[in-house]
Coordinates of C-alpha atoms in Angstrom, one line a residue:
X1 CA 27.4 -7.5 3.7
X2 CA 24.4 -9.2 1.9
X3 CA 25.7 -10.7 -1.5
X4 CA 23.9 -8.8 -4.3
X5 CA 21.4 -10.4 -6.5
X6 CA 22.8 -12.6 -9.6
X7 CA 23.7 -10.3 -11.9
X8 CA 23.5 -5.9 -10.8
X9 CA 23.4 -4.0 -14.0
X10 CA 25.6 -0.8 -14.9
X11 CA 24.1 2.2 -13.2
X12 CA 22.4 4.4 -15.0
X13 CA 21.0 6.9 -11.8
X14 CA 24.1 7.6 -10.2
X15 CA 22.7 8.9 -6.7
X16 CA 23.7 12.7 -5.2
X17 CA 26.7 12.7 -2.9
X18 CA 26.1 11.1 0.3
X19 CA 25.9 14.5 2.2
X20 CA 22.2 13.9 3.5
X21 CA 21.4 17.4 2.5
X22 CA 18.0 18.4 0.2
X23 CA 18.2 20.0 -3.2
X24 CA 16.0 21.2 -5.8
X25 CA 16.6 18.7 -8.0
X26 CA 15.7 15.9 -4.7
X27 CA 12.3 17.7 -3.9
X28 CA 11.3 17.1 -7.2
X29 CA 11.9 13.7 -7.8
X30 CA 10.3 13.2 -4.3
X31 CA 7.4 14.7 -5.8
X32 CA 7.6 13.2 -8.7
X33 CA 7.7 9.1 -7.0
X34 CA 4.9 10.4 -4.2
X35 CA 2.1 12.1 -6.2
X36 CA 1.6 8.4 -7.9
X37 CA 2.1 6.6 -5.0
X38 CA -0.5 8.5 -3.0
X39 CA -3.0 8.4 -5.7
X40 CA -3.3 4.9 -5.1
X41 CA -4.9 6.1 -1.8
X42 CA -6.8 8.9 -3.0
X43 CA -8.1 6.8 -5.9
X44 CA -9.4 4.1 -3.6
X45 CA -11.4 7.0 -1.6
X46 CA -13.2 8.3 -4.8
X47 CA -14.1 5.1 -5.9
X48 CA -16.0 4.6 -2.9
X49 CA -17.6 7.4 -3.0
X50 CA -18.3 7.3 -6.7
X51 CA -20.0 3.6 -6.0
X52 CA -23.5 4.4 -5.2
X53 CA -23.6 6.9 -8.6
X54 CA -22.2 3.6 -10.7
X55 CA -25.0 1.7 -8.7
X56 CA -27.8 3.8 -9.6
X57 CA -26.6 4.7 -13.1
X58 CA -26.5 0.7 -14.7
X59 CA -29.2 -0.2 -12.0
X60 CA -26.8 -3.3 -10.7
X61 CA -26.9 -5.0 -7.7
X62 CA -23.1 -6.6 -8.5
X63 CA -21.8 -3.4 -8.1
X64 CA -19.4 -4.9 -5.7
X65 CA -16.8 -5.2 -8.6
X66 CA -16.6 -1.8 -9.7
X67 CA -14.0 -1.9 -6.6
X68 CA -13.0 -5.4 -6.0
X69 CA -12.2 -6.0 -10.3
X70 CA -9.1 -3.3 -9.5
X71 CA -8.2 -4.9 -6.2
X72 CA -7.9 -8.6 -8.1
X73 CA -6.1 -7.3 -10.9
X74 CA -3.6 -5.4 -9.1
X75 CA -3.1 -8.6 -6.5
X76 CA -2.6 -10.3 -9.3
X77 CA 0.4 -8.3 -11.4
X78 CA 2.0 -7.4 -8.2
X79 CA 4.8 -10.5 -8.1
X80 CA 5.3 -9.6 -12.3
X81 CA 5.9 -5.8 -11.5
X82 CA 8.2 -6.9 -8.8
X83 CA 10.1 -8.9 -11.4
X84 CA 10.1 -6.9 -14.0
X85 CA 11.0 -3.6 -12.1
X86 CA 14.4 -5.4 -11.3
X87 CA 14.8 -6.9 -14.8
X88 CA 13.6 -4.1 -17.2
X89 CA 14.6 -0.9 -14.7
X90 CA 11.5 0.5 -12.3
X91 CA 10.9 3.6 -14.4
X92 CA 9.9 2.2 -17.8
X93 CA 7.7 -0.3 -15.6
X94 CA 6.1 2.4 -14.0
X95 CA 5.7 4.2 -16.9
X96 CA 3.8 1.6 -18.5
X97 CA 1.8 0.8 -15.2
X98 CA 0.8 4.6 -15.8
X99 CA 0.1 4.6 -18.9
X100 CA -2.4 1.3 -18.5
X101 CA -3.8 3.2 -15.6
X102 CA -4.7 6.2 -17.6
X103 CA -6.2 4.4 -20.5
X104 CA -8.2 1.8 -18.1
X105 CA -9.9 4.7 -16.4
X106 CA -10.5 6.9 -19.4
X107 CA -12.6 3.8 -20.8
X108 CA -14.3 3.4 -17.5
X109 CA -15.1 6.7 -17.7
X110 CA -17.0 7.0 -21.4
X111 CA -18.6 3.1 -21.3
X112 CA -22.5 2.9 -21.8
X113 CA -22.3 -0.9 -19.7
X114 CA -21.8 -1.9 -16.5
X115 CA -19.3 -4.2 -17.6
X116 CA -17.4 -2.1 -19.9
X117 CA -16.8 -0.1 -17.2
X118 CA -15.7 -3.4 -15.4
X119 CA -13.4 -3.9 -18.1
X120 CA -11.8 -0.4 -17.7
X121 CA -11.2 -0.8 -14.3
X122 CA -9.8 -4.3 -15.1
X123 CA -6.9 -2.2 -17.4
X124 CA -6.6 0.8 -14.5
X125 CA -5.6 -2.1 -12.3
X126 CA -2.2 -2.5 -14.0
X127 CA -1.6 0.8 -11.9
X128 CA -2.7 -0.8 -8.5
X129 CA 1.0 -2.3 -7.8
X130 CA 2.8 1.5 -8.2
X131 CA 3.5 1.6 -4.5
X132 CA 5.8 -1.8 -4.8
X133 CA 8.4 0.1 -7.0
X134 CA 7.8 3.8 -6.0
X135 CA 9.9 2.7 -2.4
X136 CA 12.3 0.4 -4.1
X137 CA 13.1 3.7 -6.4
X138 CA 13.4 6.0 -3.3
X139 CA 15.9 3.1 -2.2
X140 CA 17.8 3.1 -5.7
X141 CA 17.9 7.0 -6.4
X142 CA 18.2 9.4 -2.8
X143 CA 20.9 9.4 -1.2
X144 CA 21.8 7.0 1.2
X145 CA 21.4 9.3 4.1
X146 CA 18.2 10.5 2.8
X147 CA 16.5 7.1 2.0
X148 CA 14.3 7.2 5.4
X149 CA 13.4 10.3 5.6
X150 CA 12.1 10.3 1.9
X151 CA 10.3 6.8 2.2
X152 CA 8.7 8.5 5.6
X153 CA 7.8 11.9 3.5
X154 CA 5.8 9.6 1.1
X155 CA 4.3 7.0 3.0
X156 CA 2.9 9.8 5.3
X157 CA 1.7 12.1 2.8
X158 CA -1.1 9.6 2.8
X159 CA -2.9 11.9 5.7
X160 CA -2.5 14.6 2.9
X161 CA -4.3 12.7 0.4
X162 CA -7.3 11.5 3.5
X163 CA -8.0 15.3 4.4
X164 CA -8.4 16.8 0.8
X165 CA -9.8 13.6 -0.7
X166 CA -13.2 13.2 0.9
X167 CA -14.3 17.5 -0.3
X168 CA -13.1 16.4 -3.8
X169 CA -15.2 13.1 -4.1
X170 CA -18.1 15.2 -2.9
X171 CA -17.8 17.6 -5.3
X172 CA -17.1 15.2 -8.3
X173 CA -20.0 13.4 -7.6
X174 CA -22.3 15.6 -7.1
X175 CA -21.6 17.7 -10.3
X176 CA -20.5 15.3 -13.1
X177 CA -21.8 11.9 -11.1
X178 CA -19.5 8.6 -11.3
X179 CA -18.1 9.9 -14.4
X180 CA -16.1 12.9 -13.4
X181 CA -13.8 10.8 -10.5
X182 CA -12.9 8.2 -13.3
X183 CA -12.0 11.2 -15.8
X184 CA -10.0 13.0 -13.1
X185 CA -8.5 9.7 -12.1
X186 CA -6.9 9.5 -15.5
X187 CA -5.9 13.0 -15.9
X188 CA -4.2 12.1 -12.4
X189 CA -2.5 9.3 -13.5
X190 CA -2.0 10.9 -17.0
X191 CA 0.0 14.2 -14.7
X192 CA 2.2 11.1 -12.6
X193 CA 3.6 9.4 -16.1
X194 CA 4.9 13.1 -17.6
X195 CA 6.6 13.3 -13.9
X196 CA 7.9 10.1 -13.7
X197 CA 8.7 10.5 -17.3
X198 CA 10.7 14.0 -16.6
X199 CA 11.9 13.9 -13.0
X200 CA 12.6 10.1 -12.5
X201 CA 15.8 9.0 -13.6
X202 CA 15.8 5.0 -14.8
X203 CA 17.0 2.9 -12.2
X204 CA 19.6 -0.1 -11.9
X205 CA 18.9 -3.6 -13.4
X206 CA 19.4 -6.3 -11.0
X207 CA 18.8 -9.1 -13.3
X208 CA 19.6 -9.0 -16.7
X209 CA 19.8 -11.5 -19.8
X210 CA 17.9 -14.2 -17.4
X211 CA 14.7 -15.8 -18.3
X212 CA 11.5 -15.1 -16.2
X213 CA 9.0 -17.7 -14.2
X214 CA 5.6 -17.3 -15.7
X215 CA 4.4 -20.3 -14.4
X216 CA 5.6 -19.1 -10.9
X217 CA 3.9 -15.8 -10.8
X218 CA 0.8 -16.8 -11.9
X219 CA 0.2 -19.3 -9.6
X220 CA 1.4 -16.7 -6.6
X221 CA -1.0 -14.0 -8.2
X222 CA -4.0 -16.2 -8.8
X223 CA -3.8 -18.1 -5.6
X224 CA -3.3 -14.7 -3.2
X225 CA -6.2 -13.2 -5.8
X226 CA -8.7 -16.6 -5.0
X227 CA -7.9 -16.0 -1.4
X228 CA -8.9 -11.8 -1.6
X229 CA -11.8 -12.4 -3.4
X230 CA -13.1 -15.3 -1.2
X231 CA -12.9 -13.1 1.9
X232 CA -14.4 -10.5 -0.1
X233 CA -17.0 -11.8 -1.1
X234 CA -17.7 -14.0 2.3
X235 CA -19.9 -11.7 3.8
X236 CA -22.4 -11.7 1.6
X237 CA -22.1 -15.4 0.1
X238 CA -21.7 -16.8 3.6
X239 CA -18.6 -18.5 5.2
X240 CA -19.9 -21.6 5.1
X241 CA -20.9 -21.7 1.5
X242 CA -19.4 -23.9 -0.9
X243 CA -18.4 -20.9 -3.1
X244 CA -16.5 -19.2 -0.4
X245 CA -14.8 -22.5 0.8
X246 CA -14.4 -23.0 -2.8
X247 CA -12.2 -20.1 -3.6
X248 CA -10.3 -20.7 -0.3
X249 CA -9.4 -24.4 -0.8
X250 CA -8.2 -23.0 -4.7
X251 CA -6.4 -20.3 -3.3
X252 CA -4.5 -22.6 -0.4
X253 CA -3.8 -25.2 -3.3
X254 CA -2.4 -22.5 -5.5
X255 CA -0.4 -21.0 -2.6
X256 CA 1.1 -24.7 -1.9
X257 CA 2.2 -25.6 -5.5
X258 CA 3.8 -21.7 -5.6
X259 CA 6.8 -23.3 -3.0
X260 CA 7.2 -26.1 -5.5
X261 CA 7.1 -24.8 -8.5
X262 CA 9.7 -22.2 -7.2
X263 CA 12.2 -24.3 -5.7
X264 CA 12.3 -26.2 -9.6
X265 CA 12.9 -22.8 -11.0
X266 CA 16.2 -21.5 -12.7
X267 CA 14.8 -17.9 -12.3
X268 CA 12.4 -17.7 -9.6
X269 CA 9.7 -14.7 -9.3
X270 CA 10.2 -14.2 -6.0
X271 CA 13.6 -15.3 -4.1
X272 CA 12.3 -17.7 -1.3
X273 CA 15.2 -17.5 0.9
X274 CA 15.6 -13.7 1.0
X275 CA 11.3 -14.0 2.5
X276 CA 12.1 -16.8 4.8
X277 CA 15.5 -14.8 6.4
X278 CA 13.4 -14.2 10.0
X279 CA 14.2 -10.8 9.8
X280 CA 12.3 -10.1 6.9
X281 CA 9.7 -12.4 7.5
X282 CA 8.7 -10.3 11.0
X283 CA 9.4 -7.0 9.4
X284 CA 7.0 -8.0 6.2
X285 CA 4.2 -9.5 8.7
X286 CA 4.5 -6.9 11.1
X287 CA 4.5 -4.1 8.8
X288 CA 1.6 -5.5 7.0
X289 CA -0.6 -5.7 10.1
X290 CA -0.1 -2.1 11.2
X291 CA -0.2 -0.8 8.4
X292 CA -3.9 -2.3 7.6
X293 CA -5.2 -1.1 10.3
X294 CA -3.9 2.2 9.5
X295 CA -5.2 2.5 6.4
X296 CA -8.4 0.1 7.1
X297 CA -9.8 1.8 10.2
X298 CA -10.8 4.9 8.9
X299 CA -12.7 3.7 6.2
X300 CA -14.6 1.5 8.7
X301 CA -15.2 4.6 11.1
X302 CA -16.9 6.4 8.0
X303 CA -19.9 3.3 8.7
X304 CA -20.3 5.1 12.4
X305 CA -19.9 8.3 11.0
X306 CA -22.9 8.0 7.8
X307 CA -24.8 5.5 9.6
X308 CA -28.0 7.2 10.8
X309 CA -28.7 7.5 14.5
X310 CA -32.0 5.8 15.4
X311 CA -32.1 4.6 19.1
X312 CA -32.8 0.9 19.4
X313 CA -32.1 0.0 15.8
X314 CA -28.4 2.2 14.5
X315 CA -26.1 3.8 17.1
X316 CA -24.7 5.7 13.4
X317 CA -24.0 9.4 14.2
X318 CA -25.6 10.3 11.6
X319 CA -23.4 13.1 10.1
X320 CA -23.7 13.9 6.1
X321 CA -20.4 13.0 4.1
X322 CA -19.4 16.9 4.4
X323 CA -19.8 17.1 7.8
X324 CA -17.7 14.0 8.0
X325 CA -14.9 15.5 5.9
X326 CA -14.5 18.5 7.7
X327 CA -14.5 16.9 11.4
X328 CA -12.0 14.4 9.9
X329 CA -9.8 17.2 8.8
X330 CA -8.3 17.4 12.5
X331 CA -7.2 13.5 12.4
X332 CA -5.9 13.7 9.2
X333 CA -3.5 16.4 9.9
X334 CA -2.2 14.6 12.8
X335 CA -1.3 12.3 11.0
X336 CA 0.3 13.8 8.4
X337 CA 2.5 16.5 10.3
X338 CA 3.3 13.1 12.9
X339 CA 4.8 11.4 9.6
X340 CA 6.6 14.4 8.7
X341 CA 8.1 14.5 12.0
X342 CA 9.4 11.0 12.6
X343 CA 10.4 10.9 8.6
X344 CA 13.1 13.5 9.7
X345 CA 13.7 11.4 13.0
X346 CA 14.3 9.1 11.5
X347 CA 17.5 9.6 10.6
X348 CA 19.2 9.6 13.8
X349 CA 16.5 7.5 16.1
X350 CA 16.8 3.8 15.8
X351 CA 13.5 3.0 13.6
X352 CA 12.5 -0.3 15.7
X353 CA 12.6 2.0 18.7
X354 CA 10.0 4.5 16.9
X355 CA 8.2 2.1 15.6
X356 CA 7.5 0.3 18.7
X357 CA 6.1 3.7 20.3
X358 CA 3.9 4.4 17.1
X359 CA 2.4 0.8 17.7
X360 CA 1.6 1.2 21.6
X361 CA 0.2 4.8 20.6
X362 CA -1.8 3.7 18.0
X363 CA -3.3 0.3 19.9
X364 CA -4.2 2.7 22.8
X365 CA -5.9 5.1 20.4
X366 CA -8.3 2.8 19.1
X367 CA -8.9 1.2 22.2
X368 CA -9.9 4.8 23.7
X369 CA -11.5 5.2 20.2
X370 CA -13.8 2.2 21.0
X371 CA -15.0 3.4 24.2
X372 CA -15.3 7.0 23.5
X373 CA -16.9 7.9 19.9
X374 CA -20.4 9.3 21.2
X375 CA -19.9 12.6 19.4
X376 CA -18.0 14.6 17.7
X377 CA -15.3 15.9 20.4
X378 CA -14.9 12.7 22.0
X379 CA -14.0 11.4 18.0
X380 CA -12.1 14.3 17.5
X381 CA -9.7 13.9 20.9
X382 CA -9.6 9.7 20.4
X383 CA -9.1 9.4 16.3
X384 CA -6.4 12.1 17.1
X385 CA -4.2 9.5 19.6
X386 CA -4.9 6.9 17.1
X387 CA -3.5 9.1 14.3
X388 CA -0.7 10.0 16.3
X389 CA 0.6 6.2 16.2
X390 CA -0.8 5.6 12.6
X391 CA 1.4 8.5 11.5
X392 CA 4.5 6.9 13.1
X393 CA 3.4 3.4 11.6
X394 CA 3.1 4.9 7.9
X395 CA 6.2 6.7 8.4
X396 CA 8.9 3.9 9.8
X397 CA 7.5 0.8 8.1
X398 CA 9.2 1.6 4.8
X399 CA 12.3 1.6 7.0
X400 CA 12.1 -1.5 8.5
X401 CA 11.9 -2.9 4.9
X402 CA 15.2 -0.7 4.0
X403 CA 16.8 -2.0 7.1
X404 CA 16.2 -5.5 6.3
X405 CA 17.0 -6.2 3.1
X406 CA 19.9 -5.0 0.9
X407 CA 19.8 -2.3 -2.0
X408 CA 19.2 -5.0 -4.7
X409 CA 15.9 -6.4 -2.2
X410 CA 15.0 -4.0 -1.7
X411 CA 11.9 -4.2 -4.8
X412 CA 11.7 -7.8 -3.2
X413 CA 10.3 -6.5 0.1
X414 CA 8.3 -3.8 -0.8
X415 CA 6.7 -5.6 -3.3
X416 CA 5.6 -8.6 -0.8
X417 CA 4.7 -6.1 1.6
X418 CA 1.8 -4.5 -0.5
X419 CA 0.7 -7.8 -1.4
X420 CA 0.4 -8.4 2.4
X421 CA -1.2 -5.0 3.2
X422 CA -4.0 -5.6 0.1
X423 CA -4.5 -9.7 1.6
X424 CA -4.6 -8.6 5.4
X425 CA -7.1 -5.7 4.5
X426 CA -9.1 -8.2 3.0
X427 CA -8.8 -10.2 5.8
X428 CA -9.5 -7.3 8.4
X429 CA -12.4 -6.0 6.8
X430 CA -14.4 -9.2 6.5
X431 CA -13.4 -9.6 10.1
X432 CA -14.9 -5.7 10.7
X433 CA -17.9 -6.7 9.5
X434 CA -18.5 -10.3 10.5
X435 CA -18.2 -8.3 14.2
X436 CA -20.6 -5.3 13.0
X437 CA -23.0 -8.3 11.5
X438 CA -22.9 -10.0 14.7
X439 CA -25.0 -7.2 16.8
X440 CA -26.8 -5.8 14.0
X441 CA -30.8 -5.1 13.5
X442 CA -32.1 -5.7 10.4
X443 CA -35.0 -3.9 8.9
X444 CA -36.2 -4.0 5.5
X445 CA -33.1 -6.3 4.4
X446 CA -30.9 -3.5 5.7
X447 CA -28.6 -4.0 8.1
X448 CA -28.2 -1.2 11.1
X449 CA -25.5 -1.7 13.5
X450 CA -25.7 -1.2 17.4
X451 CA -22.5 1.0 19.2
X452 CA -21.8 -2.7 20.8
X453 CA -20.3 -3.7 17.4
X454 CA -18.6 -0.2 16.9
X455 CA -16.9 -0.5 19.7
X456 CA -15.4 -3.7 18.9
X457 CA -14.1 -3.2 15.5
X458 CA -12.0 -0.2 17.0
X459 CA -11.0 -3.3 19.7
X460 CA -10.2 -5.3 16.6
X461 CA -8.3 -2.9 15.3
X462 CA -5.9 -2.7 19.0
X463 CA -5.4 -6.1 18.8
X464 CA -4.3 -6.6 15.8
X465 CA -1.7 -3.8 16.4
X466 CA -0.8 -5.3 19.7
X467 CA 0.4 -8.8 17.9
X468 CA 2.1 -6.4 15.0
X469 CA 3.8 -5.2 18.3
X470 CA 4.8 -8.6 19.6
X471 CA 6.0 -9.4 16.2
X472 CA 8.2 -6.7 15.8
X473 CA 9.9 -7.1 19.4
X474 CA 11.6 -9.9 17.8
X475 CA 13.1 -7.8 14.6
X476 CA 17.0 -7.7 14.8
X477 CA 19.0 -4.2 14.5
X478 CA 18.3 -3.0 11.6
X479 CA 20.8 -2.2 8.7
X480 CA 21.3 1.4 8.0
X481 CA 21.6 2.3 4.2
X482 CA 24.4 4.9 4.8
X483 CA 26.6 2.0 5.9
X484 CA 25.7 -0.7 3.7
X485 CA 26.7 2.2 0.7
X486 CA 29.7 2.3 2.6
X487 CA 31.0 -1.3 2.8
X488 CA 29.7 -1.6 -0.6
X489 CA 32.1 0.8 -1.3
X490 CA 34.9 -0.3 0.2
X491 CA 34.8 -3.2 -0.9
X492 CA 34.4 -2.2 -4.5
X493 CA 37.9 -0.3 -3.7
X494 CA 39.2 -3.7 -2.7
X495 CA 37.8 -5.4 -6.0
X496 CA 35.7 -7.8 -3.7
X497 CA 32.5 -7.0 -5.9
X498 CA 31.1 -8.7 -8.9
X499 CA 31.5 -6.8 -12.0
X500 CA 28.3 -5.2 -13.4
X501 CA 26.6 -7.1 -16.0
X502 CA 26.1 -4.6 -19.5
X503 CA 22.5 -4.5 -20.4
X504 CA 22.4 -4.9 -24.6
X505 CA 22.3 -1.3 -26.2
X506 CA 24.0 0.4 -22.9
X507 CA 27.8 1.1 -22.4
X508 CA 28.9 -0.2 -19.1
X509 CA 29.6 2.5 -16.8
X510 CA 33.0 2.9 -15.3
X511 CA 33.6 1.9 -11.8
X512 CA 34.4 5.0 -9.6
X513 CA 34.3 6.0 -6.1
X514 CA 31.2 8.6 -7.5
X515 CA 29.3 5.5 -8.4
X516 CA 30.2 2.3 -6.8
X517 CA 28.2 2.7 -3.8
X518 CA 25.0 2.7 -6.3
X519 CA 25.8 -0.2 -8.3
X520 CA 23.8 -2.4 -6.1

């Protein structure tokens, strides 16, 4: 058994009995942890779609940040909300992650400038790390033999979110512009905190009465937020430029003193020896790779899709956004009724052994993708096999991170593993489009892109999943959280674990068989 982390607080969410079975009460609070999660997804398909409005309304060419301001921000809390999810309980985090979110967009919504609207975003970006407490809470509040299947159910649901999102951003745009996806983005977000706030139960403390390392997760979050920003901004400035190489060298300096300044820390951000345990370490890389690609590729597919179709100068298909949205309606569903599918697999199929399939199905998908894309049945037959292994990566990766780390990690993991998903994507995409770039014609400072570079960014996009693959060949049996509740158990019964720690202004709560096994 993994020793807990210093000090697991009383529990104040004792968990259902153990009896893997669904109730009422369950659904709900699945609902309640996914519609937030998943609006991290949906909201980062409106925005693009609402960019051109915000482009044409403040007449900007910097238009750039109306995206990228929310990306930085949210890299940059993501080690605090870690923290302060074990410290302070998720829910009151996440409530006041929500309740930033809602406000930031709101003002978005009503500035008259540019960069008012810049600075709304800036405040919606407190809502960008959700997902790196929304799994840690699933881990915290289901019951043990319920934990996969209800991390699968929400990482999933994300093919949900890709089929209805596109017709909504359409029609948001074209009837109240920019404006009405940032007001329904905050009544969104404003309809997750009164969920959270009913349904969601507070969760355990994992560390309480200890001091907290600002100095440690600001350097983390700037340096991982100079390294997004110079890749995102690489394509346009130049990779060679001494801004670009600039915001590198700052980011790898910032990333170097992070290990030092750690190590001299009585309470460290982020516990360096649970990241370096090699299990975790491949889990967190692997599972960051794959899932990139699964949520980067499609976005980079919409560029065939819009792109116009003029022989010699754009191999585009030229479809309209609506036309788009309803041919990607067939993918989309794959997807999500393959996560639903392995979620309840998942429970009695070894998860490496899953994920390894949804890897070798998703690398041959986009390797068919890239030689077949022509039209829309050959798209249709090709993003379908790729969907089929991106619904099996979305599903299992939250349980490789369940099954290796413990209970009171478990925020630990998830955390680092959206901060690798947002630093790969950035990564991936400049990658994308230093391939498109590559074979492009350019006429009248517009770049159009031949089917030579379309077909290698799907290539990319197989490769990359290929060395997730390798990686993950090397992950160790994973831990199952039915068991570890188990042992944790009996050896509460034993009196082998630590006492909880009382949190000021909560009675500690008695240490019985109903609750030991969620004490952490």
């Amino acid at each position: 058994m993994t020793p807990s982390s210093s000090s697991p607080s009383v529990d104040l969410a004792p968990r259902a009995a153990a009896d893997g079975r669904w109730s009422p009460r369950l659904v709900l609070l699945l609902i309640a942890l996914a519609w937030p999660t998943q609006l991290l997804a949906a909201g980062g398909i409106l925005g693009a779609n609402a960019t051109a409005s915000v482009a044409q309304t403040f007449h900007t060419t910097q238009v750039v940040w109306f995206g990228l301001t929310l990306t930085l921000v949210s890299t940059l809390l993501t080690p605090f909300v870690i923290k302060l999810g074990d410290q302070y309980g998720k829910k009151r985090v996440m409530l006041a992650m929500m309740a930033l979110g809602t406000l930031g967009e709101a003002l978005a919504a009503v500035a008259g400038s540019f960069w008012l609207v810049l600075a709304g975003r800036a405040i919606a970006g407190f809502y960008g790390p959700f997902g790196a407490l929304s799994f840690a809470a699933i881990r915290d509040l289901f019951p043990p033999r319920l934990v996969k299947q209800a991390s699968g159910i929400t990482g999933s649901s994300v093919g949900l979110v890709a089929i209805g999102s596109p017709f909504l951003a359409g029609w948001l745009v074209d009837n109240w512009g920019y404006r009405g996806v940032l007001w329904f983005l905050a009544a969104a977000t404003a309809v997750a905190f009164v969920l959270v706030a009913l349904l969601v139960p507070e969760t355990p403390r994992y560390v309480s009465g200890s001091g907290f390392d600002w100095l440690g997760g600001l350097v983390l979050g700037s340096g991982l937020t100079s390294v997004v920003y110079a890749v995102g901004q690489g394509q346009s400035w130049g990779w060679s430029d001494t801004r670009t190489l600039g915001w590198l060298a700052a980011g790898a300096v910032a990333l170097t003193a992070f290990f030092f300044v750690e190590r001299s820390s009585d309470h460290p951000i982020l516990d360096l020896g649970v990241l370096s345990r090699r299990p975790v370490a491949l889990a967190l890389t692997a599972g960051g790779l794959a899932q990139t690609v699964a949520f980067t590729m499609p976005g980079l597919a919409i560029l065939l899709a819009l792109y116009p179709h003029i022989p010699g100068v754009s191999a585009g298909l030229g479809w309209t956004a609506h036309h788009n949205a309803v041919v990607s309606v067939s993918w989309n569903v794959v997807m999500f009724g393959t996560g639903l599918l392995i979620s309840r697999c998942l429970r009695t199929f070894d998860a490496r052994k899953v994920w390894w399939a949804g890897l070798l199905v998703m690398a041959a998908g986009y390797t068919l993708v890239g030689f077949y894309h022509g039209g829309e049945l050959e798209l249709i037959l090709t993003s379908c096999v790729a969907n089929v292994g991106a619904g099996v990566v979305v599903a299992t990766a939250p349980a490789l991170v369940v099954g290796v780390v413990s209970r009171d990690e478990q925020g630990l993991g998830s955390g680092m593993l959206n901060m690798l998903i947002s630093l790969f994507g950035a990564i991936f995409t400049a990658g994308a489009y230093a391939i498109l770039t590559s074979d492009s014609t350019v006429v009248e400072d517009t770049a159009f892109y031949q089917d030579n570079g379309y077909s290698w960014i799907f290539w990319f996009g197989a490769m990359v999943t290929l060395v997730a693959l390798l990686l993950s060949l090397f992950i160790p049996t994973l831990r199952d959280p039915v068991e570890e509740d188990a042992a944790g158990a009996d050896a509460d019964g034993q009196g082998m674990r630590p006492a909880p720690v009382p949190v000021a202004g909560l009675a500690p709560a008695p240490t019985t068989p109903s609750n030991a096994a969620t004490t952490g």
